[in-house]
mmCIF file of C-alpha atoms and ligand atoms in Angstrom:
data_model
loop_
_atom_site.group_PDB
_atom_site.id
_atom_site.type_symbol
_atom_site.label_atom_id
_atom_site.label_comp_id
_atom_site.label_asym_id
_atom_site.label_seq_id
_atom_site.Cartn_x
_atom_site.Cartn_y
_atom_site.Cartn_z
ATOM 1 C CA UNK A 6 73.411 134.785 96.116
ATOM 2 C CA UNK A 7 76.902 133.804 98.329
ATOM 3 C CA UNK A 8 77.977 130.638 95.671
ATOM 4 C CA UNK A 9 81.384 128.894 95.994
ATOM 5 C CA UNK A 10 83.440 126.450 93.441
ATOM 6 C CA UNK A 11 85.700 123.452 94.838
ATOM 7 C CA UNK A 12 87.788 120.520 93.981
ATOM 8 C CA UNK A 13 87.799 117.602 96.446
ATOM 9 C CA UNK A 14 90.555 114.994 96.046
ATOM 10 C CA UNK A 15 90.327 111.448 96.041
ATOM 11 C CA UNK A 16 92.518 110.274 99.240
ATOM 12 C CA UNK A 17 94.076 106.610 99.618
ATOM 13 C CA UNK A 18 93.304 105.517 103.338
ATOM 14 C CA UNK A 19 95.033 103.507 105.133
ATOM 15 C CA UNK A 20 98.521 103.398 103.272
ATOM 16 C CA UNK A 21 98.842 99.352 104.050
ATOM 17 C CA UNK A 22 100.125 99.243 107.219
ATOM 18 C CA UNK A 23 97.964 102.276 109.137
ATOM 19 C CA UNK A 24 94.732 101.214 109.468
ATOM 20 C CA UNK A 25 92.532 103.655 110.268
ATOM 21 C CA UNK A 26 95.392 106.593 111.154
ATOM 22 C CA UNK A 27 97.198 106.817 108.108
ATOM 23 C CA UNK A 28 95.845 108.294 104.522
ATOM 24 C CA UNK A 29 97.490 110.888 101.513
ATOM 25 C CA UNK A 30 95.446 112.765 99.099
ATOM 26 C CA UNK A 31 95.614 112.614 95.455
ATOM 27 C CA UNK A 32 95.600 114.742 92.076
ATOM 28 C CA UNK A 33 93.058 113.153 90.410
ATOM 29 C CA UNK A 34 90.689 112.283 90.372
ATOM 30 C CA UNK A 35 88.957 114.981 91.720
ATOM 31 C CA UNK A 36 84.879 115.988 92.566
ATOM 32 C CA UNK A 37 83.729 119.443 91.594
ATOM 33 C CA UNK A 38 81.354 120.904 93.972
ATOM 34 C CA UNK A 39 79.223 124.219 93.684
ATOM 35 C CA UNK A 40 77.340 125.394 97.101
ATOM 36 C CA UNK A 41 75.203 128.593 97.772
ATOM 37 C CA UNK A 42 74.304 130.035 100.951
ATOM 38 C CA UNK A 43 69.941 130.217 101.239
ATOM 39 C CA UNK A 44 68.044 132.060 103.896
ATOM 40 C CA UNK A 45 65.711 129.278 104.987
ATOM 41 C CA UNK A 46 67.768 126.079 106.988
ATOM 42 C CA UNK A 47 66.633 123.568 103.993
ATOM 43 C CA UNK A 48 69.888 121.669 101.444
ATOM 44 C CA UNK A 49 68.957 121.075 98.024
ATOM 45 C CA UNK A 50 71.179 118.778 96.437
ATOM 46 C CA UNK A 51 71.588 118.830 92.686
ATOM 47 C CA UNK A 52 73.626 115.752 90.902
ATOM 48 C CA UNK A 53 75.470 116.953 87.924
ATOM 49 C CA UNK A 54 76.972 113.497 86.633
ATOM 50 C CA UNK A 55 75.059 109.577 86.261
ATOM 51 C CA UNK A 56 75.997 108.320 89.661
ATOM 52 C CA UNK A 57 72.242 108.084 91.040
ATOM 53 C CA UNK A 58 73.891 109.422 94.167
ATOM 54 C CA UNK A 59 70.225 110.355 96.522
ATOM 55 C CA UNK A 60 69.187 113.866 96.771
ATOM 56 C CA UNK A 61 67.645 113.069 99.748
ATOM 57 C CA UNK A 62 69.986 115.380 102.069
ATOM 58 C CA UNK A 63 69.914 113.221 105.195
ATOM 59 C CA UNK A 64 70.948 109.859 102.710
ATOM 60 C CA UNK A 65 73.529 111.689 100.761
ATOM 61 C CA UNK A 66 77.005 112.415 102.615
ATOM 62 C CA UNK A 67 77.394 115.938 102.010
ATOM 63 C CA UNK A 68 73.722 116.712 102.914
ATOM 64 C CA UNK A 69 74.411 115.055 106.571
ATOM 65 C CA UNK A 70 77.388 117.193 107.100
ATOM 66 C CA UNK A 71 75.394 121.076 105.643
ATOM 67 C CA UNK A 72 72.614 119.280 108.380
ATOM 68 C CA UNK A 73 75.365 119.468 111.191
ATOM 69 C CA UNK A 74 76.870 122.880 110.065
ATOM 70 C CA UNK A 75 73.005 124.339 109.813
ATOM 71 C CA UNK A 76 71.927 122.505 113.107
ATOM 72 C CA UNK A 77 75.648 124.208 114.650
ATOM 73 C CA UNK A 78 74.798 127.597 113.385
ATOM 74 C CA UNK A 79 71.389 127.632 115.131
ATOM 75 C CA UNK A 80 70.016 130.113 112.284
ATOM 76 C CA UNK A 81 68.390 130.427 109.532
ATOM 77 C CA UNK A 82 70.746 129.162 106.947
ATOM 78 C CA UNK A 83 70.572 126.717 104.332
ATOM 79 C CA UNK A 84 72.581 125.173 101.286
ATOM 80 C CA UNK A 85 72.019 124.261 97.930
ATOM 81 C CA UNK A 86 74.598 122.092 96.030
ATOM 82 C CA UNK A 87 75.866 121.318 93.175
ATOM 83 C CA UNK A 88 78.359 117.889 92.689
ATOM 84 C CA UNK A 89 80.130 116.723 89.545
ATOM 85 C CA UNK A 90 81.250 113.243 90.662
ATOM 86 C CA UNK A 91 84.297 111.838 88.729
ATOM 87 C CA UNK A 92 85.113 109.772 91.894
ATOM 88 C CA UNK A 93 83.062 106.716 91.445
ATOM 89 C CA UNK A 94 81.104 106.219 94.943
ATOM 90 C CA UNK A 95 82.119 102.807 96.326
ATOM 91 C CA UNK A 96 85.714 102.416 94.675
ATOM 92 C CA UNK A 97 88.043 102.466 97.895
ATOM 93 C CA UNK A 98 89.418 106.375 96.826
ATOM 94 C CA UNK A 99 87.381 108.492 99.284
ATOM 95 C CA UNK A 100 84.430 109.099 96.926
ATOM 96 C CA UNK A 101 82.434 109.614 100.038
ATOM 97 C CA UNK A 102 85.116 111.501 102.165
ATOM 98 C CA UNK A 103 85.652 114.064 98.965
ATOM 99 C CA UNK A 104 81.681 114.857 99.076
ATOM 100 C CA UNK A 105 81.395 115.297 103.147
ATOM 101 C CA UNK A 106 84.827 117.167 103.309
ATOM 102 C CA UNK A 107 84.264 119.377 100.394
ATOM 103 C CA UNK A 108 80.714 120.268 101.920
ATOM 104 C CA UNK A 109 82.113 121.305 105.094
ATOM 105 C CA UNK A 110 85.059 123.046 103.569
ATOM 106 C CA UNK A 111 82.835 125.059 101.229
ATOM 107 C CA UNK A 112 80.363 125.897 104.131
ATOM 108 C CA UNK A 113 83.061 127.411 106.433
ATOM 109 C CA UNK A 114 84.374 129.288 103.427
ATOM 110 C CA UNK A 115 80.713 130.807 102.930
ATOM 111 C CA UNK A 116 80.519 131.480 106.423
ATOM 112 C CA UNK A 117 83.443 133.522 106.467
ATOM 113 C CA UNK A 118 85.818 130.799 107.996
ATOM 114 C CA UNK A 119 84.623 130.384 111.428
ATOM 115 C CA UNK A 120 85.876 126.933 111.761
ATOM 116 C CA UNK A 121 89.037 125.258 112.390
ATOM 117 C CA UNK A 122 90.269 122.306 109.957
ATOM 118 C CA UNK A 123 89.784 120.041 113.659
ATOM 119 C CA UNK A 124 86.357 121.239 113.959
ATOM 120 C CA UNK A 125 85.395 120.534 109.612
ATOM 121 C CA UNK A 126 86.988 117.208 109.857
ATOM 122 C CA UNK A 127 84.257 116.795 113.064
ATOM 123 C CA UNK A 128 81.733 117.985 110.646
ATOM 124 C CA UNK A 129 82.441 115.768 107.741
ATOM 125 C CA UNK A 130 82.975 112.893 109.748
ATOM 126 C CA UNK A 131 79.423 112.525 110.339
ATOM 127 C CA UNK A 132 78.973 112.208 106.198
ATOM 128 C CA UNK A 133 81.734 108.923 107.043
ATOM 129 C CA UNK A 134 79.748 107.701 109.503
ATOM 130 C CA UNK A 135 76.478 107.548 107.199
ATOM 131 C CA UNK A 136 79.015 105.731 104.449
ATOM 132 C CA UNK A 137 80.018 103.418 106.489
ATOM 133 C CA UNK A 138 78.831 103.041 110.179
ATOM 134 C CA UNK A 139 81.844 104.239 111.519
ATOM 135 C CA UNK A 140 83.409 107.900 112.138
ATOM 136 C CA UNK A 141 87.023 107.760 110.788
ATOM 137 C CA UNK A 142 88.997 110.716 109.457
ATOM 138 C CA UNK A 143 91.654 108.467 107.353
ATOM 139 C CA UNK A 144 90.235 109.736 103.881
ATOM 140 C CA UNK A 145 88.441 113.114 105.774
ATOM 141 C CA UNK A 146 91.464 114.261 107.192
ATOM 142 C CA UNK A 147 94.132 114.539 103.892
ATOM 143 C CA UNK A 148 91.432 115.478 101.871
ATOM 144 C CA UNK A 149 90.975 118.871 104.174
ATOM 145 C CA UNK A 150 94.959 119.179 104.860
ATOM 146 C CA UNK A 151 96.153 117.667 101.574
ATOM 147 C CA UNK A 152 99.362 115.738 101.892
ATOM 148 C CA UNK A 153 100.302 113.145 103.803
ATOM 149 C CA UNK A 154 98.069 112.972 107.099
ATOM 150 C CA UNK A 155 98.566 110.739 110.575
ATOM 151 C CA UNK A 156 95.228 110.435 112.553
ATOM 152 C CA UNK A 157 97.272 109.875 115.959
ATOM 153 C CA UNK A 158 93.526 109.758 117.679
ATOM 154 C CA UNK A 159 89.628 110.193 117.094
ATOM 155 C CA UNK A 160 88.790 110.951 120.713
ATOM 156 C CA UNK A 161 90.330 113.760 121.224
ATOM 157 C CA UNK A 162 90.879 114.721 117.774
ATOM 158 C CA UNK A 163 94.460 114.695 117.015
ATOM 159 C CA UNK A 164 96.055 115.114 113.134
ATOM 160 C CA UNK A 165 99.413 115.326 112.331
ATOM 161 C CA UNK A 166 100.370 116.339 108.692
ATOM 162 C CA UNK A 167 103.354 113.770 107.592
ATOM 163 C CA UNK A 168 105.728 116.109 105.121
ATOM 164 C CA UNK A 169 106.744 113.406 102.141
ATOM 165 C CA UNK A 170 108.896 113.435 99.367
ATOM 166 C CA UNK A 171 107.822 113.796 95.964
ATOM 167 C CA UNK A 172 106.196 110.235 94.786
ATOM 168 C CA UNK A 173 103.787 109.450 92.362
ATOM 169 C CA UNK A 174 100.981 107.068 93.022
ATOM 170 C CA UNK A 175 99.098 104.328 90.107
ATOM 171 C CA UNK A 176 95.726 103.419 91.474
ATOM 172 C CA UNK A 177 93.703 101.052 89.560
ATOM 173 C CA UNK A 178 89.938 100.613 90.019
ATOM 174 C CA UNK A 179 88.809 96.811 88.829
ATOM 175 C CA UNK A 180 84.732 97.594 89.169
ATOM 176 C CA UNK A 181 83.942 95.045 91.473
ATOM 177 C CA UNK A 182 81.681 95.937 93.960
ATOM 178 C CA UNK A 183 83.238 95.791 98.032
ATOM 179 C CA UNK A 184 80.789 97.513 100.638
ATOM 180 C CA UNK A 185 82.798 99.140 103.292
ATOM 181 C CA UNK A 186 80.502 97.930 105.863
ATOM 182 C CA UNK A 187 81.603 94.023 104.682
ATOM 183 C CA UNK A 188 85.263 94.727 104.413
ATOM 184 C CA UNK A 189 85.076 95.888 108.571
ATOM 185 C CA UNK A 190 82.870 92.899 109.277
ATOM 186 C CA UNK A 191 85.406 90.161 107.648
ATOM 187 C CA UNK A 192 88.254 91.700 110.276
ATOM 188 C CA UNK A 193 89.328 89.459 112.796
ATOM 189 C CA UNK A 194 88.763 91.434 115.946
ATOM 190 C CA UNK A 195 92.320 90.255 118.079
ATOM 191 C CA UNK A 196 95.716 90.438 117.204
ATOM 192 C CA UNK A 197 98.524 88.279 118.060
ATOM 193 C CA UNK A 198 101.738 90.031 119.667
ATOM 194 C CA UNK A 199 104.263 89.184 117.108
ATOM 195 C CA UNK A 200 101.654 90.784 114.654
ATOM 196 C CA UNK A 201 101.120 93.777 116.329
ATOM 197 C CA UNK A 202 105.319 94.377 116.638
ATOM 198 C CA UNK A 203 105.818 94.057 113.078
ATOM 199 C CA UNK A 204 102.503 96.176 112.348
ATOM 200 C CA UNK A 205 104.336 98.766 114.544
ATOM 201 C CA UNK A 206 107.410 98.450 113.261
ATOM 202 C CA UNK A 207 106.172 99.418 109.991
ATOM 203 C CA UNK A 208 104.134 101.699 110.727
ATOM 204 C CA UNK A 209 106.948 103.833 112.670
ATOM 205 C CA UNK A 210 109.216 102.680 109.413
ATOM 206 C CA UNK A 211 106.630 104.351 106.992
ATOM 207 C CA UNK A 212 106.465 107.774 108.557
ATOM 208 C CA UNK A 213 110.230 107.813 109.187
ATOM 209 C CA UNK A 214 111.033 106.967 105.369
ATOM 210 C CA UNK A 215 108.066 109.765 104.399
ATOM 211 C CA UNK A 216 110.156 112.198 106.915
ATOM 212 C CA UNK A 217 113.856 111.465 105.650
ATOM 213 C CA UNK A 218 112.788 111.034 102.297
ATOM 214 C CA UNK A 219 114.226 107.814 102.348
ATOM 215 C CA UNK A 220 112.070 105.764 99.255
ATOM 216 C CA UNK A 221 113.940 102.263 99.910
ATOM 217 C CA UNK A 222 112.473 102.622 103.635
ATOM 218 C CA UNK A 223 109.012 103.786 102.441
ATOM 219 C CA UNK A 224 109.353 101.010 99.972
ATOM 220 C CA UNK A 225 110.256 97.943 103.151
ATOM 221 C CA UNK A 226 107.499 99.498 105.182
ATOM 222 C CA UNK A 227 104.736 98.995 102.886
ATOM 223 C CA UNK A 228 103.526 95.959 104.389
ATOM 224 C CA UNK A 229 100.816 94.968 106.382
ATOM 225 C CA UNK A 230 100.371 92.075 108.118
ATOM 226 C CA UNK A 231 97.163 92.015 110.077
ATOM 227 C CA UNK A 232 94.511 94.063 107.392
ATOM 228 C CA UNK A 233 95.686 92.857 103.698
ATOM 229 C CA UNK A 234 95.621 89.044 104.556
ATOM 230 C CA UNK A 235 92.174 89.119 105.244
ATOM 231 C CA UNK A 236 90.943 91.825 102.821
ATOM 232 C CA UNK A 237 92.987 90.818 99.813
ATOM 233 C CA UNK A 238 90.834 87.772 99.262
ATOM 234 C CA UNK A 239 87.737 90.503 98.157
ATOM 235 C CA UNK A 240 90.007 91.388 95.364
ATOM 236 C CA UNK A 241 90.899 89.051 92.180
ATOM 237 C CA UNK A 242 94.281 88.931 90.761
ATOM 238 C CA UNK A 243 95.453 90.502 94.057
ATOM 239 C CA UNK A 244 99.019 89.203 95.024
ATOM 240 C CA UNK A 245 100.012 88.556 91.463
ATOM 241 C CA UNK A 246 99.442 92.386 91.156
ATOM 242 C CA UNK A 247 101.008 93.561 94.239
ATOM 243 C CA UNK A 248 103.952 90.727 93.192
ATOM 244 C CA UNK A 249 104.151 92.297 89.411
ATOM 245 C CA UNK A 250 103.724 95.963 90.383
ATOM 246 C CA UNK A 251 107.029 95.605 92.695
ATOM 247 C CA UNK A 252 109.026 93.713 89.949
ATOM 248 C CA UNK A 253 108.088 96.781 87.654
ATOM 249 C CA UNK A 254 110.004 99.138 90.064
ATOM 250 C CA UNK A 255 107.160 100.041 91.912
ATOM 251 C CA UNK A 256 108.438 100.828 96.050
ATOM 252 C CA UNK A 257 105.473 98.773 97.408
ATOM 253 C CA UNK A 258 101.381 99.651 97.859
ATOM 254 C CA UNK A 259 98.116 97.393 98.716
ATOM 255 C CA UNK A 260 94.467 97.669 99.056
ATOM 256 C CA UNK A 261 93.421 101.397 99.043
ATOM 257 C CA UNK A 262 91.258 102.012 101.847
ATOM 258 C CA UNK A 263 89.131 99.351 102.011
ATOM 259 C CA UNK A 264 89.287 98.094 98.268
ATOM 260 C CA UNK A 265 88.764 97.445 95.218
ATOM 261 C CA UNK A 266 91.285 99.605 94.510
ATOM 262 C CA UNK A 267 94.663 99.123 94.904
ATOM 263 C CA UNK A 268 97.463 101.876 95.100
ATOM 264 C CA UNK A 269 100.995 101.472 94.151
ATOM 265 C CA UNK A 270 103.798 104.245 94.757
ATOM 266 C CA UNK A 271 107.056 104.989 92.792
ATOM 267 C CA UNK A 272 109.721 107.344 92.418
ATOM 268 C CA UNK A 273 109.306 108.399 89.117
ATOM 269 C CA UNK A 274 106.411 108.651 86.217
ATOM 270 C CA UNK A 275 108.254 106.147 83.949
ATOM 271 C CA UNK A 276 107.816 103.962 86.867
ATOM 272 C CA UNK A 277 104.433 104.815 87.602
ATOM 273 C CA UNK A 278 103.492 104.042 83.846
ATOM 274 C CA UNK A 279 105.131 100.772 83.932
ATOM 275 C CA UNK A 280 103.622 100.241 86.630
ATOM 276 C CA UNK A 281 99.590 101.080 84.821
ATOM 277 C CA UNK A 282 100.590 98.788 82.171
ATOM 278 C CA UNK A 283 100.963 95.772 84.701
ATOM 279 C CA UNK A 284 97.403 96.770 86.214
ATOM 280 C CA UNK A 285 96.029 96.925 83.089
ATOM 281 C CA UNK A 286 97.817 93.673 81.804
ATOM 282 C CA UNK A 287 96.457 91.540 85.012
ATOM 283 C CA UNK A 288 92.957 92.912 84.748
ATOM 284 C CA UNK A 289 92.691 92.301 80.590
ATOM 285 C CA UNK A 290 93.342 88.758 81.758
ATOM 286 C CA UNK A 291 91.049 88.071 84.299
ATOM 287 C CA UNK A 292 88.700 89.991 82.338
ATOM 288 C CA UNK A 293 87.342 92.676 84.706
ATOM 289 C CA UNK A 294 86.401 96.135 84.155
ATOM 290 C CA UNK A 295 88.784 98.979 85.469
ATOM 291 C CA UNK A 296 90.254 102.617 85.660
ATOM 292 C CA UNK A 297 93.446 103.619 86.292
ATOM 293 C CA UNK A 298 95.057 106.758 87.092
ATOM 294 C CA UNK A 299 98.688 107.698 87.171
ATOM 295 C CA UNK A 300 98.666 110.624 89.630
ATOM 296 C CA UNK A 301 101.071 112.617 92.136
ATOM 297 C CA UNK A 302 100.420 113.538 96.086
ATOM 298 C CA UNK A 303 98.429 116.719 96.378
ATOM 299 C CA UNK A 304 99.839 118.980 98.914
ATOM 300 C CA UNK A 305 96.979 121.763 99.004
ATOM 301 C CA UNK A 306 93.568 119.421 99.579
ATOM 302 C CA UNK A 307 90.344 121.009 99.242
ATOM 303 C CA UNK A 308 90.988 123.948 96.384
ATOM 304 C CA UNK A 309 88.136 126.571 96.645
ATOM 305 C CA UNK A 310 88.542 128.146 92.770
HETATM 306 P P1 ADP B 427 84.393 105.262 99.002
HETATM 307 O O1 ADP B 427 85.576 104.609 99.639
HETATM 308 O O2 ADP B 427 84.534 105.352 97.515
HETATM 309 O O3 ADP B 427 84.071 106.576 99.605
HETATM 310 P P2 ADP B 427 82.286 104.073 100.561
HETATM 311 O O4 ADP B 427 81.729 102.697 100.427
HETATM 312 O O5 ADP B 427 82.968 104.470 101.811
HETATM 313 O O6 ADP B 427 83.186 104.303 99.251
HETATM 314 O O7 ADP B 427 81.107 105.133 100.347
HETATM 315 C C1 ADP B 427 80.241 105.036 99.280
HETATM 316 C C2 ADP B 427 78.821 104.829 99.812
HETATM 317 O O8 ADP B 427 78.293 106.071 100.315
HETATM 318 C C3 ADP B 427 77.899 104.390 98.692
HETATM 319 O O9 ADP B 427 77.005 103.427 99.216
HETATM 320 C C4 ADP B 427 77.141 105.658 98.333
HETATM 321 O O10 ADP B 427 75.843 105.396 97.830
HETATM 322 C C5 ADP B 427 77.076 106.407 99.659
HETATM 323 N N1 ADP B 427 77.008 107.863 99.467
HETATM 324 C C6 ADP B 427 76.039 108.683 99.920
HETATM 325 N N2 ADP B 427 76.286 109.955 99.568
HETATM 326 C C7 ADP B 427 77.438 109.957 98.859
HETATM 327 C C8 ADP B 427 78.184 110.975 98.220
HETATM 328 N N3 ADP B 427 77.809 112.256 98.214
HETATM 329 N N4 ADP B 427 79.326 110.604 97.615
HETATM 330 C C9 ADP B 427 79.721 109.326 97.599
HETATM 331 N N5 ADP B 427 79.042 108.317 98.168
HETATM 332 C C10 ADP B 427 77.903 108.625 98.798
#
């Protein structure tokens, strides 16, 4: 039997001020997925860790996306997996894009590599859209390309890998539950102009500062004025956080993808420490559960091992 190993990153979506286009992948944490190639077109799904995820192939992410890669093929193939969650499903870090991306990127290497990254992240987007109602590639797309990733456009499909300099990136998870679904409902659906300039102007800021290397203008363009105002509100403790984390040297950061957690980047581990020990200060206060990791930007994505 054909089997294949991978690690799938978690990604943080969004990056404050791109909505939707913008999103960088992470060390850890990291899913471990197992898949084998089967002659009949069935997927078995085996959970190897407590998250209750459903076996059910058309209810669990990566099941939807073998579906589409087996319904593609037009033969009979199948695909029985294997998934060690360490990403907790639901926490704002891509649990969902790591299963639906790894899936597709450990199908394609079965099938001898037949697909381009455009047409995987087309695959896995379909495991998105059972997540969370929409298609969106923000967490897909650096998961499959590693880095830092710009989703200039859905329709046609257009990603742009953002080179970055070295950062690392504190993420803490208070476990508080924020459906993705409710976090896109609370949006307010029109923008005023003198939003959408500074939005822009940000935006173009960010992924100048990631391109010159420039950390004070990373650090300036980390701000988002249309998203985080609403959002933030789903998340306790938020702007004393964001306000401490900053003060502790970090450049700047906000809601990661669409929350609980929240991401903070800095220029150096000692920073990035200092940084945890804020988190974990604020959230031993206000009494909620959480994880934290201190992590760096993974460059390669999806590792097949
Ligand atoms: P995240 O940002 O952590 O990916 P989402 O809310 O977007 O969180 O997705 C998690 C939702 O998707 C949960 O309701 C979960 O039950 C569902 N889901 C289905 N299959 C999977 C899977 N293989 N991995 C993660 N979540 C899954």
């Amino acid at each position: 039997m054909k089997t294949i190993k991978i690690k799938s990153p978690g990604t943080v979506a969004n990056l404050v001020c791109g909505f939707d286009i913008l999103g960088l992948a992470l060390n850890e944490p990291a899913d471990w997925m197992e898949l084998s190639l089967l002659d009949k077109p069935e997927v078995i799904i085996y959970n190897r860790d407590n998250y209750n995820l459903p076996t059910d192939p058309e209810k669990n992410v990566a099941g939807v996306v073998l579906l589409s890669i087996i319904e593609k093929m037009g033969e009979d193939i199948g695909f029985s997996l294997s998934v060690e969650k360490h990403i907790k499903p639901g926490s704002g870090i891509g649990s969902s894009a790591a299963s639906a991306a790894g899936a597709a990127v450990a199908a394609n290497q079965l099938l001898g590599n037949i697909f381009t990254n455009e047409e995987l992240v087309q695959f896995a987007m379909n495991g998105e859209k059972l997540a969370s109602g929409v298609k969106h590639a923000d967490n897909i797309a650096p998961c499959i390309y590693g880095g830092v990733t710009l989703i200039r456009s859905i329709h046609p499909l257009d990603i742009v890998s953002i080179p970055a300099p070295d950062m690392f990136v504190t993420v803490v998870h208070p476990q508080i539950e924020i459906r993705t679904a409710d976090a896109r409902q609370i949006l307010k659906q029109q923008v005023s102009l003198k939003d959408a300039i500074k939005q822009w102007g940000n935006i173009a800021g960010l992924v100048t500062g990631f391109m010159k290397g420039d950390y004070e203008l990373i650090g300036r363009s980390l701000e988002d004025v249309i998203i985080e105002p609403v959002r933030s509100i789903l998340i306790p403790g938020f702007e004393e956080l964001k306000g401490k984390c900053k003060e502790a040297g970090a450049l700047g950061g906000g809601i990661s993808g669409s929350g609980p957690s929240v991401f903070m980047l800095s220029k150096n581990e000692t920073i990035a420490r200092d940084v945890e020990s804020v988190m974990r200060d604020i959230y031993n206060r206000i009494g909620i559960k959480y994880n934290t990791y201190v992590t760096t930007i993974n460059n390669k994505g999806i590792e097949i091992l």
